[in-house]
Amino acid sequence: MKNNRKILRLPVAFLGLVLCGNAPSPSPADLYGDLFSAIQEQHVFEDGKTFADAAAKTPPQDIVAAYNREKPNTPAKLRAFALRFFIVPGVNDKNPSNIREHVRSLWPTLMRIDKSSLAEENSSLINLPHHYIVPGGRFRESYYWDSYFTMLGLVADKRDDLVESMIDNFTSLIERFGHIPNGTRTYYLSRSQPPFFALMLDLSKQADPAVRARRLAALRKEYAYWMAGEGCALKSKKPCDRVMPMPDGSLLNRYWDDRDTPRDESFAEDRATAAKESGRPPQQMYRNLRAGAESGWDFSSRWLTDPKNLSTIETTSIVPIDLNALLWAIERHIAEQCAQTGDRPCANEFVKRADLRKASVDRYLWLGKEARYSDWAWYDRKATPVLSSATLYPLFVGMASTGQARAVANTTRDKLIAPGGLRTTNLRTGQQWDAPNGWAPLQWVAIDGLERYGHKDLAQNIATRWIKTVEVTYHETGKMLEKYDVEERLPGGGGEYPLQDGFGWTNGVASAILERYPISTN
């Protein structure tokens, strides 16, 4: 008869103590051996006493077995492992047990109201008249597209007061500057971000006709900002500002920046990138880096001719599917609002504009054989090869046909879903808007878009995977993070700055998902 008992392998030091009879209680170093050494020697926690004081959530022998089985070998993986199995003082020991409760507690922490002061008058901050939510971490000001996804959570948490005040802030920015800048700093004024203002208006419960009229006027002004190069592009047949003429004479849009200098907030990084490409004017490089920042995807293989080389960035030569889907949504929103107010010429004009944009998107950005929407490159007059989760934007805004949506759903299921949620792209480049990272806004775009077209099981599958990723990391670290590794369910990496916590859009999307679906991952 076979003996099925498992042999327990504990650190040698611990076994020695046990064999000594009246041995003292083993220390953490004795109990956890190589695991303890690895965590301490790689300085996973800044203070060596922190891990020595940690309390195990499960029996030590199970933790050692898991360590021997998984073999985490980097500081990030060791930290994730430690926080999974231990309550670590000052790290994951004082947080609400569920993320909805945690997010609700964060709204007051992330709320700001700008008040004029000498310090602010002499800083880069652009003051806003009403309360707003910041993303968190290094992002201490209001950001454009972040705010839409933050608002989703505010709606879920019944904070309509903040939704309205943030919309009023963005209306004010359009009235003052002609557009909503990337963020509320003077160094962001030369560019915008993905235009979500129309979709923000859909979240509003404002019924006052005067306020609605003011907001519609602001939306039309924002649209004019994105289309400012229209006349020039039609006449010259070349890209002008944010407008791109297509081979058949139709017009689509691109990301751009009105300046061609290093970004103030990434000055040294931009100069270093430009210095690596001696055969290219630095001003051209700076413009493309800035345009990449306007896209919100700073940075991604979507904008690179060589996915491994940031200095090959060509953002201003790319017609992006996400931007054009959002502009179609603006055109449709303006048409509907003008019709409601009896402005028939306006309604007719914007219905026509939306129809023309959809036809151009279907001709140039829809790849039926590959079952995906793509970006399109001016420099070689064809669709780019990068599959990204931006392919779901036409579903999100309702621009896709039923057949297109079905095809995109299949592609998403087959190629974009990872264990922890939706991949940003399938390419590992070291850029933060590529694999293995997943981002909260892209999860919501996919979930909401797929459900809109009846693919509810797939939408909930993505939602469940993402919430599990957010919850695992939250329970391990006590934090909501800017981005996540959806392959390993770890904190995300890449980018020009350290990983941020806070975090506005992760909070908002998590709350919106949990409001929509009865997901339990505990």
Short mmCIF file of C-alpha atoms in Angstrom, two decimals, residues 219-473:
data_model
loop_
_atom_site.label_atom_id
_atom_site.label_comp_id
_atom_site.label_asym_id
_atom_site.label_seq_id
_atom_site.Cartn_x
_atom_site.Cartn_y
_atom_site.Cartn_z
CA LEU A 219 -19.50 71.20 -27.17
CA ARG A 220 -19.83 72.86 -30.58
CA LYS A 221 -16.86 75.06 -29.75
CA GLU A 222 -14.82 71.99 -28.77
CA TYR A 223 -15.78 70.31 -32.04
CA ALA A 224 -14.59 73.40 -33.93
CA TYR A 225 -11.22 73.05 -32.15
CA TRP A 226 -10.77 69.50 -33.44
CA MET A 227 -11.90 70.53 -36.95
CA ALA A 228 -9.91 73.79 -37.15
CA GLY A 229 -7.76 72.43 -39.99
CA GLU A 230 -10.75 71.40 -42.13
CA GLY A 231 -10.55 74.16 -44.76
CA CYS A 232 -6.78 73.90 -45.06
CA ALA A 233 -6.89 70.08 -45.42
CA LEU A 234 -9.59 70.22 -48.09
CA LYS A 235 -7.67 72.81 -50.08
CA SER A 236 -4.14 71.42 -49.74
CA LYS A 237 -4.99 67.70 -49.62
CA LYS A 238 -2.48 67.48 -46.77
CA PRO A 239 -2.87 67.11 -43.00
CA CYS A 240 -3.60 70.38 -41.22
CA ASP A 241 -3.70 70.74 -37.46
CA ARG A 242 -5.88 67.85 -36.23
CA VAL A 243 -7.53 67.09 -39.58
CA MET A 244 -6.35 64.37 -41.96
CA PRO A 245 -7.54 64.20 -45.59
CA MET A 246 -8.08 60.63 -46.75
CA PRO A 247 -7.34 59.39 -50.30
CA ASP A 248 -10.98 59.73 -51.39
CA GLY A 249 -11.19 63.35 -50.18
CA SER A 250 -13.06 62.57 -46.96
CA LEU A 251 -11.78 63.93 -43.65
CA LEU A 252 -10.82 62.12 -40.50
CA ASN A 253 -8.80 63.30 -37.52
CA ARG A 254 -5.45 62.79 -35.84
CA TYR A 255 -3.78 63.77 -32.59
CA TRP A 256 -1.59 66.87 -32.65
CA ASP A 257 0.00 69.52 -30.44
CA ASP A 258 0.33 73.20 -31.26
CA ARG A 259 3.91 73.26 -29.97
CA ASP A 260 7.04 71.46 -31.17
CA THR A 261 9.28 71.80 -28.11
CA PRO A 262 10.06 69.34 -25.29
CA ARG A 263 7.14 68.88 -22.90
CA ASP A 264 7.66 70.89 -19.70
CA GLU A 265 6.67 67.93 -17.55
CA SER A 266 8.99 65.50 -19.42
CA PHE A 267 11.65 67.93 -20.62
CA ALA A 268 14.77 65.81 -20.07
CA GLU A 269 13.08 62.65 -21.31
CA ASP A 270 11.99 64.28 -24.58
CA ARG A 271 15.43 65.74 -25.25
CA ALA A 272 17.01 62.35 -24.60
CA THR A 273 14.60 60.66 -27.02
CA ALA A 274 15.30 63.25 -29.71
CA ALA A 275 19.05 62.87 -29.21
CA LYS A 276 18.84 59.18 -30.13
CA GLU A 277 17.63 59.98 -33.66
CA SER A 278 20.23 62.14 -35.37
CA GLY A 279 18.61 61.97 -38.80
CA ARG A 280 15.40 63.63 -37.75
CA PRO A 281 14.73 67.26 -36.76
CA PRO A 282 14.17 67.39 -33.00
CA GLN A 283 11.11 69.64 -33.45
CA GLN A 284 9.43 66.85 -35.43
CA MET A 285 10.18 64.39 -32.64
CA TYR A 286 8.86 66.75 -29.97
CA ARG A 287 5.61 67.33 -31.88
CA ASN A 288 5.03 63.59 -32.17
CA LEU A 289 5.77 62.98 -28.51
CA ARG A 290 3.36 65.75 -27.58
CA ALA A 291 0.70 64.31 -29.91
CA GLY A 292 1.22 60.95 -28.23
CA ALA A 293 0.46 62.67 -24.93
CA GLU A 294 -2.73 64.15 -26.42
CA SER A 295 -3.81 60.62 -27.35
CA GLY A 296 -3.68 59.55 -23.70
CA TRP A 297 -1.66 56.52 -24.86
CA ASP A 298 1.75 57.90 -23.96
CA PHE A 299 3.30 55.79 -25.20
CA SER A 300 2.33 52.80 -27.34
CA SER A 301 3.42 50.72 -30.32
CA ARG A 302 0.37 52.24 -32.05
CA TRP A 303 2.47 55.33 -32.73
CA LEU A 304 5.83 53.68 -33.52
CA THR A 305 7.17 52.47 -36.85
CA ASP A 306 9.56 50.28 -34.84
CA PRO A 307 7.61 49.00 -31.81
CA LYS A 308 10.81 48.69 -29.76
CA ASN A 309 12.10 52.21 -30.47
CA LEU A 310 10.34 55.30 -29.11
CA SER A 311 12.40 57.57 -31.36
CA THR A 312 10.45 56.17 -34.36
CA ILE A 313 7.27 57.79 -33.05
CA GLU A 314 4.89 59.05 -35.78
CA THR A 315 1.73 59.94 -33.90
CA THR A 316 0.85 62.86 -36.16
CA SER A 317 0.86 60.54 -39.20
CA ILE A 318 -1.68 58.16 -37.67
CA VAL A 319 -5.47 58.33 -38.02
CA PRO A 320 -6.63 56.68 -34.76
CA ILE A 321 -9.84 54.67 -34.52
CA ASP A 322 -10.60 55.78 -30.95
CA LEU A 323 -10.38 59.50 -31.73
CA ASN A 324 -12.62 59.21 -34.78
CA ALA A 325 -15.18 57.12 -32.91
CA LEU A 326 -15.34 59.79 -30.20
CA LEU A 327 -15.70 62.58 -32.78
CA TRP A 328 -18.53 60.63 -34.42
CA ALA A 329 -20.18 60.52 -30.98
CA ILE A 330 -19.79 64.31 -30.69
CA GLU A 331 -21.38 64.79 -34.13
CA ARG A 332 -24.30 62.56 -33.20
CA HIS A 333 -24.75 64.31 -29.83
CA ILE A 334 -24.77 67.77 -31.41
CA ALA A 335 -27.25 66.61 -34.06
CA GLU A 336 -29.60 65.18 -31.41
CA GLN A 337 -29.42 68.23 -29.17
CA CYS A 338 -29.96 70.63 -32.06
CA ALA A 339 -32.98 68.60 -33.16
CA GLN A 340 -34.45 68.79 -29.64
CA THR A 341 -34.13 72.58 -29.63
CA GLY A 342 -35.62 72.92 -33.09
CA ASP A 343 -32.40 73.94 -34.84
CA ARG A 344 -32.99 71.87 -37.96
CA PRO A 345 -30.06 73.24 -40.06
CA CYS A 346 -27.63 72.34 -37.27
CA ALA A 347 -29.18 68.88 -36.85
CA ASN A 348 -28.99 68.17 -40.58
CA GLU A 349 -25.39 69.35 -40.82
CA PHE A 350 -24.16 67.15 -38.00
CA VAL A 351 -26.11 64.08 -39.11
CA LYS A 352 -24.37 64.47 -42.46
CA ARG A 353 -20.98 64.94 -40.80
CA ALA A 354 -21.49 61.81 -38.71
CA ASP A 355 -22.58 59.77 -41.75
CA LEU A 356 -19.55 60.90 -43.76
CA ARG A 357 -17.19 60.06 -40.90
CA LYS A 358 -18.68 56.59 -40.46
CA ALA A 359 -18.37 55.89 -44.19
CA SER A 360 -14.71 56.94 -44.14
CA VAL A 361 -14.01 54.86 -41.03
CA ASP A 362 -15.65 51.83 -42.63
CA ARG A 363 -13.59 52.31 -45.77
CA TYR A 364 -10.17 52.91 -44.23
CA LEU A 365 -10.18 51.79 -40.58
CA TRP A 366 -12.32 48.65 -40.76
CA LEU A 367 -10.41 45.46 -41.68
CA GLY A 368 -13.07 42.87 -42.36
CA LYS A 369 -10.63 40.05 -43.08
CA GLU A 370 -8.89 40.65 -39.75
CA ALA A 371 -12.17 41.24 -37.89
CA ARG A 372 -10.97 44.46 -36.28
CA TYR A 373 -10.89 48.22 -36.45
CA SER A 374 -7.42 49.64 -36.97
CA ASP A 375 -5.47 52.86 -37.10
CA TRP A 376 -4.41 54.18 -40.53
CA ALA A 377 -0.99 55.56 -41.47
CA TRP A 378 -0.52 58.54 -43.77
CA TYR A 379 3.10 57.58 -44.53
CA ASP A 380 2.24 54.28 -46.27
CA ARG A 381 -1.45 54.92 -46.98
CA LYS A 382 -2.77 51.82 -45.27
CA ALA A 383 -3.94 50.38 -41.97
CA THR A 384 -1.32 49.78 -39.30
CA PRO A 385 -0.59 46.21 -38.14
CA VAL A 386 -1.04 46.80 -34.40
CA LEU A 387 -4.07 45.14 -32.84
CA SER A 388 -5.12 47.17 -29.81
CA SER A 389 -8.11 47.43 -27.50
CA ALA A 390 -8.94 50.70 -29.25
CA THR A 391 -10.71 48.40 -31.74
CA LEU A 392 -13.64 48.38 -29.29
CA TYR A 393 -14.32 52.14 -29.40
CA PRO A 394 -16.83 51.97 -32.30
CA LEU A 395 -18.86 49.50 -30.21
CA PHE A 396 -18.59 51.76 -27.17
CA VAL A 397 -20.11 54.75 -28.99
CA GLY A 398 -22.58 52.72 -31.07
CA MET A 399 -20.86 53.32 -34.42
CA ALA A 400 -20.37 49.67 -35.43
CA SER A 401 -22.84 47.52 -37.35
CA THR A 402 -24.12 44.32 -35.77
CA GLY A 403 -21.77 42.28 -37.98
CA GLN A 404 -18.76 44.44 -37.18
CA ALA A 405 -19.51 44.20 -33.47
CA ARG A 406 -19.76 40.40 -33.68
CA ALA A 407 -16.41 40.22 -35.47
CA VAL A 408 -14.72 42.51 -32.95
CA ALA A 409 -16.18 40.46 -30.09
CA ASN A 410 -14.64 37.32 -31.55
CA THR A 411 -11.26 39.02 -31.99
CA THR A 412 -11.43 40.31 -28.44
CA ARG A 413 -12.21 36.85 -27.09
CA ASP A 414 -9.47 35.17 -29.14
CA LYS A 415 -6.65 37.72 -28.94
CA LEU A 416 -7.11 40.46 -26.38
CA ILE A 417 -8.36 38.80 -23.20
CA ALA A 418 -5.70 37.96 -20.62
CA PRO A 419 -6.15 36.20 -17.25
CA GLY A 420 -6.54 39.56 -15.51
CA GLY A 421 -8.58 41.54 -18.01
CA LEU A 422 -8.23 43.17 -21.41
CA ARG A 423 -4.77 43.59 -22.92
CA THR A 424 -3.90 47.04 -24.27
CA THR A 425 -2.04 45.53 -27.25
CA ASN A 426 -0.43 42.16 -27.94
CA LEU A 427 3.09 43.61 -28.16
CA ARG A 428 5.59 43.73 -25.31
CA THR A 429 7.64 46.84 -25.98
CA GLY A 430 8.37 48.27 -22.54
CA GLN A 431 5.90 51.11 -23.25
CA GLN A 432 3.13 51.41 -20.69
CA TRP A 433 0.31 51.35 -23.25
CA ASP A 434 1.31 47.92 -24.54
CA ALA A 435 1.23 44.37 -23.17
CA PRO A 436 1.21 43.16 -20.48
CA ASN A 437 -0.56 46.22 -19.09
CA GLY A 438 -4.28 46.72 -18.78
CA TRP A 439 -5.94 50.06 -18.04
CA ALA A 440 -9.27 50.80 -16.38
CA PRO A 441 -10.68 53.06 -19.15
CA LEU A 442 -10.08 50.43 -21.81
CA GLN A 443 -11.78 47.76 -19.71
CA TRP A 444 -14.88 49.96 -19.47
CA VAL A 445 -14.88 50.81 -23.18
CA ALA A 446 -14.83 47.08 -23.94
CA ILE A 447 -17.38 46.07 -21.29
CA ASP A 448 -19.87 48.80 -22.15
CA GLY A 449 -19.40 48.42 -25.90
CA LEU A 450 -19.81 44.65 -25.92
CA GLU A 451 -22.90 44.81 -23.73
CA ARG A 452 -24.41 47.48 -26.01
CA TYR A 453 -24.33 44.95 -28.87
CA GLY A 454 -25.64 42.03 -26.84
CA HIS A 455 -22.33 40.27 -26.04
CA LYS A 456 -23.14 40.27 -22.34
CA ASP A 457 -21.30 37.10 -21.36
CA LEU A 458 -18.05 38.37 -22.86
CA ALA A 459 -18.53 41.77 -21.25
CA GLN A 460 -19.05 40.22 -17.83
CA ASN A 461 -16.10 37.88 -18.37
CA ILE A 462 -13.80 40.87 -18.88
CA ALA A 463 -15.38 42.68 -15.94
CA THR A 464 -14.86 39.71 -13.62
CA ARG A 465 -11.24 39.21 -14.65
CA TRP A 466 -10.49 42.91 -14.15
CA ILE A 467 -12.18 43.21 -10.77
CA LYS A 468 -10.28 40.13 -9.58
CA THR A 469 -7.01 41.83 -10.64
CA VAL A 470 -7.89 45.06 -8.87
CA GLU A 471 -9.05 43.25 -5.73
CA VAL A 472 -6.00 40.96 -5.55
CA THR A 473 -3.66 43.92 -5.72
#
